[in-house]
């Protein structure tokens, strides 16, 4: 009887050891997945920051072009005014 109880206890302990090993493996996988998720989050943040900087760089030339076009229009008006003044002198 005592031998049967010891065998049952031994079987239970072995089963518990297997379960604990499985839990340990699952925790290791979870830790690895968490690290991977953190790495992916960093990559996403880097991509987002790069996209924001790129968008800013792309918009800056547009602003410069708009300013140049505005200056050209102003100069064209001044040229037209000067031509008008010259023609009125003749």
PDB file of C-alpha atoms in Angstrom:
ATOM      1  CA  UNK A   1       0.000   0.000   0.000  1.00  0.00           C
ATOM      2  CA  UNK A   2       2.748   2.411   0.989  1.00  0.00           C
ATOM      3  CA  UNK A   3       4.653   1.422  -2.138  1.00  0.00           C
ATOM      4  CA  UNK A   4       1.596   2.198  -4.267  1.00  0.00           C
ATOM      5  CA  UNK A   5       1.258   5.601  -2.586  1.00  0.00           C
ATOM      6  CA  UNK A   6       4.940   6.325  -3.211  1.00  0.00           C
ATOM      7  CA  UNK A   7       4.576   5.325  -6.860  1.00  0.00           C
ATOM      8  CA  UNK A   8       1.498   7.584  -7.164  1.00  0.00           C
ATOM      9  CA  UNK A   9       3.377  10.433  -5.473  1.00  0.00           C
ATOM     10  CA  UNK A  10       6.385   9.839  -7.737  1.00  0.00           C
ATOM     11  CA  UNK A  11       4.125   9.898 -10.813  1.00  0.00           C
ATOM     12  CA  UNK A  12       2.502  13.119  -9.594  1.00  0.00           C
ATOM     13  CA  UNK A  13       5.905  14.717  -8.985  1.00  0.00           C
ATOM     14  CA  UNK A  14       7.123  13.678 -12.440  1.00  0.00           C
ATOM     15  CA  UNK A  15       3.956  15.106 -13.993  1.00  0.00           C
ATOM     16  CA  UNK A  16       4.447  18.321 -12.019  1.00  0.00           C
ATOM     17  CA  UNK A  17       8.079  18.514 -13.165  1.00  0.00           C
ATOM     18  CA  UNK A  18       6.979  18.109 -16.803  1.00  0.00           C
ATOM     19  CA  UNK A  19       4.331  20.814 -16.330  1.00  0.00           C
ATOM     20  CA  UNK A  20       6.873  23.157 -14.738  1.00  0.00           C
ATOM     21  CA  UNK A  21       9.311  22.540 -17.594  1.00  0.00           C
ATOM     22  CA  UNK A  22       6.546  23.329 -20.086  1.00  0.00           C
ATOM     23  CA  UNK A  23       5.630  26.497 -18.168  1.00  0.00           C
ATOM     24  CA  UNK A  24       9.300  27.497 -18.123  1.00  0.00           C
ATOM     25  CA  UNK A  25       9.556  27.011 -21.902  1.00  0.00           C
ATOM     26  CA  UNK A  26       6.359  29.011 -22.431  1.00  0.00           C
ATOM     27  CA  UNK A  27       7.706  31.829 -20.260  1.00  0.00           C
ATOM     28  CA  UNK A  28      10.930  31.842 -22.281  1.00  0.00           C
ATOM     29  CA  UNK A  29       8.895  32.105 -25.500  1.00  0.00           C
ATOM     30  CA  UNK A  30       6.807  34.894 -23.949  1.00  0.00           C
ATOM     31  CA  UNK A  31       9.969  36.769 -22.942  1.00  0.00           C
ATOM     32  CA  UNK A  32      11.370  36.386 -26.467  1.00  0.00           C
ATOM     33  CA  UNK A  33       8.086  37.567 -27.976  1.00  0.00           C
ATOM     34  CA  UNK A  34       8.065  40.559 -25.640  1.00  0.00           C
ATOM     35  CA  UNK A  35      11.607  41.468 -26.708  1.00  0.00           C
ATOM     36  CA  UNK A  36      10.587  41.074 -30.353  1.00  0.00           C
ATOM     37  CA  UNK A  37       7.511  43.237 -29.769  1.00  0.00           C
ATOM     38  CA  UNK A  38       9.684  45.904 -28.146  1.00  0.00           C
ATOM     39  CA  UNK A  39      12.116  45.736 -31.065  1.00  0.00           C
ATOM     40  CA  UNK A  40       9.227  46.064 -33.520  1.00  0.00           C
ATOM     41  CA  UNK A  41       7.862  49.019 -31.550  1.00  0.00           C
ATOM     42  CA  UNK A  42      11.272  50.702 -31.793  1.00  0.00           C
ATOM     43  CA  UNK A  43      11.388  50.016 -35.536  1.00  0.00           C
ATOM     44  CA  UNK A  44       7.866  51.432 -35.936  1.00  0.00           C
ATOM     45  CA  UNK A  45       8.877  54.532 -33.962  1.00  0.00           C
ATOM     46  CA  UNK A  46      11.990  54.938 -36.129  1.00  0.00           C
ATOM     47  CA  UNK A  47       9.906  54.592 -39.304  1.00  0.00           C
ATOM     48  CA  UNK A  48       7.351  57.088 -37.982  1.00  0.00           C
ATOM     49  CA  UNK A  49      10.080  59.598 -37.058  1.00  0.00           C
ATOM     50  CA  UNK A  50      11.795  59.123 -40.423  1.00  0.00           C
ATOM     51  CA  UNK A  51       8.476  59.599 -42.230  1.00  0.00           C
ATOM     52  CA  UNK A  52       7.806  62.793 -40.266  1.00  0.00           C
ATOM     53  CA  UNK A  53      11.274  64.172 -41.071  1.00  0.00           C
ATOM     54  CA  UNK A  54      10.925  63.159 -44.716  1.00  0.00           C
ATOM     55  CA  UNK A  55       7.535  64.852 -44.968  1.00  0.00           C
ATOM     56  CA  UNK A  56       9.053  68.015 -43.517  1.00  0.00           C
ATOM     57  CA  UNK A  57      11.962  67.906 -45.968  1.00  0.00           C
ATOM     58  CA  UNK A  58       9.564  67.361 -48.863  1.00  0.00           C
ATOM     59  CA  UNK A  59       7.377  70.290 -47.810  1.00  0.00           C
ATOM     60  CA  UNK A  60      10.316  72.690 -47.356  1.00  0.00           C
ATOM     61  CA  UNK A  61      11.203  72.890 -51.082  1.00  0.00           C
ATOM     62  CA  UNK A  62       7.516  73.486 -51.803  1.00  0.00           C
ATOM     63  CA  UNK A  63       7.600  76.469 -49.444  1.00  0.00           C
ATOM     64  CA  UNK A  64      10.803  77.728 -51.071  1.00  0.00           C
ATOM     65  CA  UNK A  65       9.288  77.381 -54.545  1.00  0.00           C
ATOM     66  CA  UNK A  66       6.177  79.244 -53.382  1.00  0.00           C
ATOM     67  CA  UNK A  67       8.344  82.039 -51.961  1.00  0.00           C
ATOM     68  CA  UNK A  68      10.405  82.235 -55.166  1.00  0.00           C
ATOM     69  CA  UNK A  69       7.233  82.383 -57.266  1.00  0.00           C
ATOM     70  CA  UNK A  70       5.935  85.175 -55.034  1.00  0.00           C
ATOM     71  CA  UNK A  71       9.193  87.121 -55.458  1.00  0.00           C
ATOM     72  CA  UNK A  72       9.054  86.586 -59.231  1.00  0.00           C
ATOM     73  CA  UNK A  73       5.517  87.976 -59.325  1.00  0.00           C
ATOM     74  CA  UNK A  74       6.624  91.007 -57.290  1.00  0.00           C
ATOM     75  CA  UNK A  75       9.604  91.574 -59.601  1.00  0.00           C
ATOM     76  CA  UNK A  76       7.396  91.229 -62.692  1.00  0.00           C
ATOM     77  CA  UNK A  77       5.062  93.892 -61.273  1.00  0.00           C
ATOM     78  CA  UNK A  78       8.025  96.191 -60.597  1.00  0.00           C
ATOM     79  CA  UNK A  79       9.305  95.596 -64.139  1.00  0.00           C
ATOM     80  CA  UNK A  80       5.872  96.407 -65.530  1.00  0.00           C
ATOM     81  CA  UNK A  81       5.756  99.594 -63.435  1.00  0.00           C
ATOM     82  CA  UNK A  82       9.241 100.604 -64.611  1.00  0.00           C
ATOM     83  CA  UNK A  83       8.280  99.937 -68.251  1.00  0.00           C
ATOM     84  CA  UNK A  84       5.194 102.076 -67.779  1.00  0.00           C
ATOM     85  CA  UNK A  85       7.296 104.866 -66.238  1.00  0.00           C
ATOM     86  CA  UNK A  86       9.789 104.642 -69.124  1.00  0.00           C
ATOM     87  CA  UNK A  87       7.059 104.752 -71.725  1.00  0.00           C
ATOM     88  CA  UNK A  88       5.531 107.816 -70.088  1.00  0.00           C
ATOM     89  CA  UNK A  89       8.935 109.576 -70.245  1.00  0.00           C
ATOM     90  CA  UNK A  90       9.059 109.132 -74.016  1.00  0.00           C
TER      91      UNK A  90
END
